[in-house]
Amino acid sequence: MFMQEAKELTVERSTGTTPTKGYAAKAASENLVPFDFERRTPKPHDVQIEILYCGVCHSDLHFIRNDWGMSIYPLVPGHEIVGKVSQVGDHVKKFKPGDTVGVGCLVDSCRICPSCKDGLEQYCSGGFVLTYSGYEKDGSVTYGGYSNQIVVDENFVLRVSDKLPLEKVAPLLCAGITTYSPLRYWKIEAGHKVAILGLGGLGHMGVKFAAAFGAEVTVLSTSPNKEQDAKKLGAHKFAVTKDEEQVKKLANYFDFILDTVSAPHDYNMYLAMLKTSGTMVCVGLPIEPAVIPAFNLVFQRKSLAGSLIGGLPETQEMLDFCESHNITSDVEVINIRDINSAYERMERNDVKYRFVIDMSTL
Ligand code: NAP
Ligand code: ZN
Ligand code: ZN
């Protein structure tokens, strides 16, 4: 899914580089440490962005540990980036210095395959370029947003409103679009009974969007102490998935389940909570494969599907929707020196509900 290859294509080359400061993991599972590197100076279609805030996604942790076998070290994580444009290339039309902008999980794609033509760059068949641990078309490795600046082609830069607090906007660039996109694709609206499985970074945004779209929202959680938060975030109901009685009561209840869980769990238990013709969509990416008997789908025509982030047009739509509906992430802003303890807390499920790095602390 994320497989990419360094490609030799006809590409514009940068004429120089800019010294850049960041934090990187030098090898699998090592702590992040300060890391100096070079980024290209803007090419004609590039935007250079001074990074103000960067969210901390559970995928950053999967990458640092090489959970998915595709990490490139040194690895500078970060794909929930918000900042100000500091410089633009000669041909840039959409942005000017001083604009507030965002960058999510992708910084390029083939741009010619059917998915790219449809604005679904996340499903690019020619090979998209991840914001970090990816290869640019000129073969250079990408470094992410735990850094003071980034240079990105204008087509992969999003407009961000100044009306919302920017530290709370940063997580929309991954956690936001990853939950918005499937809820939109499966046309969630009033009358639907929706479950959000796992109340973390993705899950808390899923609750906000599903409630904004008019659905009845239930949070399914392993953490009984999150009930009050779930209701504050907009959930109507809350169930503890370790409690057999509560699980039994939800049999055949939901039209739609959005599964955001990062750790191994029993998909079959949740499939049993779907109504006839209901759909469960995985966005969480545990490493281990799951065993799902066909019986659990065939009887009652249930669907199990997946969804990956969102394309550029839909990411802009989501940011605009958040501006007009005053939706942002619930965040704890951290100093970049505390990033390793933030990961420890994320592993202990002690995040409410997204860490965001204040990049002025770099
Ligand atoms: P997170 O903030 O750590 O939240 C994950 C939540 O999963 C936790 O808050 C917890 O919620 C629940 N959980 C943890 N361990 C569990 C267990 N053993 N059994 C059941 N539930 C458990 O992580 P995140 O940043 O939201 O990311 C979640 C997953 O989505 C990660 O695997 C990440 O890589 C993936 N992701 C996918 C995409 C995509 O495009 N598909 C994009 C971004 C991230 P409760 O306390 O409520 O149980
Ligand atoms: Zn992410
Ligand atoms: Zn493509």
PDB file of C-alpha atoms in Angstrom, residues 36 102 141 254 269 282 309 342 345 348:
ATOM      1  CA  ASP A  36      20.494  18.863  11.148  1.00  0.00           C
ATOM      2  CA  GLY A 102      -0.971  23.052   5.939  1.00  0.00           C
ATOM      3  CA  VAL A 141      14.417  11.019   0.847  1.00  0.00           C
ATOM      4  CA  PHE A 254     -24.907  -0.102  14.083  1.00  0.00           C
ATOM      5  CA  MET A 269     -16.649  -8.952  17.976  1.00  0.00           C
ATOM      6  CA  CYS A 282     -10.745  -0.007   9.253  1.00  0.00           C
ATOM      7  CA  ILE A 309      -6.240   9.367   4.652  1.00  0.00           C
ATOM      8  CA  ALA A 342       5.003  11.831  24.605  1.00  0.00           C
ATOM      9  CA  ARG A 345       2.384   8.238  27.001  1.00  0.00           C
ATOM     10  CA  ARG A 348       0.168   3.834  27.558  1.00  0.00           C
TER      11      ARG A 348
END
